[in-house]
Coordinates of C-alpha atoms in Angstrom, one line a residue:
M1 CA 121.1 142.2 113.0
A2 CA 119.1 139.8 110.8
I3 CA 120.6 137.2 112.2
V4 CA 118.8 138.3 115.6
W5 CA 115.6 138.4 113.9
L6 CA 116.5 135.1 112.4
A7 CA 117.3 133.3 115.8
L8 CA 114.3 135.5 117.4
I9 CA 111.5 133.6 115.0
V10 CA 113.4 130.2 114.9
V11 CA 113.1 130.5 118.7
C12 CA 109.5 131.5 118.6
L13 CA 108.9 129.0 115.8
I14 CA 109.9 126.6 118.0
G15 CA 107.8 127.8 121.2
A16 CA 104.7 127.3 118.9
L17 CA 105.4 123.9 118.2
V18 CA 106.0 122.9 121.3
A19 CA 102.8 124.6 122.4
L20 CA 100.9 122.7 119.7
D21 CA 102.6 119.4 120.9
M22 CA 101.7 119.8 124.8
G23 CA 98.0 121.0 123.5
R24 CA 98.2 117.6 121.8
F25 CA 98.9 115.8 125.2
A26 CA 96.2 117.7 126.9
L27 CA 93.8 117.2 124.7
A28 CA 94.2 113.0 124.6
K29 CA 94.7 112.9 128.3
H30 CA 91.2 114.9 128.9
K31 CA 89.7 112.0 126.1
A32 CA 91.3 109.2 127.7
E33 CA 89.3 110.7 131.2
N34 CA 86.1 111.4 130.4
P35 CA 86.1 108.8 126.9
Q36 CA 82.8 109.3 124.6
A37 CA 81.9 105.4 124.0
G38 CA 82.9 102.7 125.5
L39 CA 83.1 98.7 124.8
T40 CA 81.1 96.3 126.6
D41 CA 81.4 92.6 127.1
A42 CA 78.1 91.5 125.0
G43 CA 80.4 93.0 122.0
G44 CA 78.1 96.2 122.1
I45 CA 79.3 100.0 122.0
L46 CA 77.3 102.5 124.7
Y47 CA 78.3 105.6 123.0
I48 CA 77.2 109.4 123.7
Q49 CA 75.6 111.5 121.3
G50 CA 73.8 115.0 122.1
G51 CA 73.8 114.3 125.6
K52 CA 71.8 111.1 125.2
T53 CA 73.6 107.7 126.3
Y54 CA 72.9 105.1 123.3
Y55 CA 73.9 101.1 123.2
K56 CA 75.0 100.2 119.5
R57 CA 74.0 96.0 119.8
P58 CA 76.8 94.3 117.6
S59 CA 73.9 93.3 115.5
G60 CA 74.0 97.3 114.4
Q61 CA 70.3 98.1 116.4
I62 CA 70.5 101.1 118.7
N63 CA 68.4 101.4 121.4
K64 CA 68.1 105.1 123.6
V65 CA 69.6 104.6 127.3
A66 CA 69.0 107.5 129.0
D67 CA 68.1 111.6 128.6
Y68 CA 71.8 112.5 130.0
A69 CA 74.8 111.7 129.3
F70 CA 76.5 108.6 131.3
D71 CA 80.2 108.8 133.2
L72 CA 81.8 106.0 131.1
R73 CA 84.7 105.8 132.7
P74 CA 85.9 102.5 133.8
G75 CA 85.0 102.2 137.5
S76 CA 82.1 105.1 137.5
H77 CA 78.8 104.1 138.7
D78 CA 76.5 104.8 135.7
M79 CA 79.1 101.8 133.8
N80 CA 78.9 99.5 137.2
M81 CA 75.1 99.9 137.1
F82 CA 75.1 99.3 133.3
L83 CA 77.3 96.2 133.4
A84 CA 75.2 95.0 136.9
V85 CA 72.0 95.0 134.3
M86 CA 73.5 93.5 131.3
E87 CA 75.4 90.3 134.4
K88 CA 71.7 89.8 135.6
A89 CA 69.9 89.8 131.7
K90 CA 72.4 87.6 130.9
A91 CA 72.2 84.8 134.2
E92 CA 68.4 85.6 133.8
H93 CA 68.5 84.9 129.9
E94 CA 70.8 81.8 130.8
A95 CA 68.1 80.4 133.4
E96 CA 65.1 80.1 130.4
L97 CA 67.3 78.4 128.4
N98 CA 68.5 76.0 130.8
A99 CA 64.8 75.4 131.6
A100 CA 63.8 75.1 128.0
K101 CA 66.8 71.9 127.7
L102 CA 65.2 70.5 130.9
A103 CA 61.3 70.7 129.1
S104 CA 62.6 69.1 126.0
L105 CA 64.5 66.5 128.3
E106 CA 61.4 66.2 129.9
S107 CA 59.7 65.8 127.1
M108 CA 61.7 63.7 125.1
K109 CA 61.2 61.1 128.2
A110 CA 58.0 60.8 128.3
I111 CA 57.4 60.0 124.5
A112 CA 60.7 57.3 125.0
K113 CA 58.5 56.2 127.7
S114 CA 54.8 56.2 125.2
E115 CA 57.4 54.5 122.5
A116 CA 58.5 51.6 125.2
G117 CA 55.1 51.3 127.0
E118 CA 53.2 50.6 122.9

């Protein structure tokens, strides 16, 4: 009779371990489908804390992006909107740099012409 009880306890323990392992995989799948942080091309991290969305720059500075939790899954509307804004800002910054370089070239040409004329 003791062997039957021992076998029953072993079966219950194995069942509990299998159930815990299945729960762990279900939790991992849920976290993968609903991430709480996302990396950006600029090197920063977009994350959710306290129901609000924040962006941590590579320098360590943190900025609040929204008063609600973004959907951080790749391809979601929120992520596409954020990435589009980041790309637009990057293009505008590069255009400003190019304009400054052109202005410095024009300044150098004017200086060179004035030096050559004297």
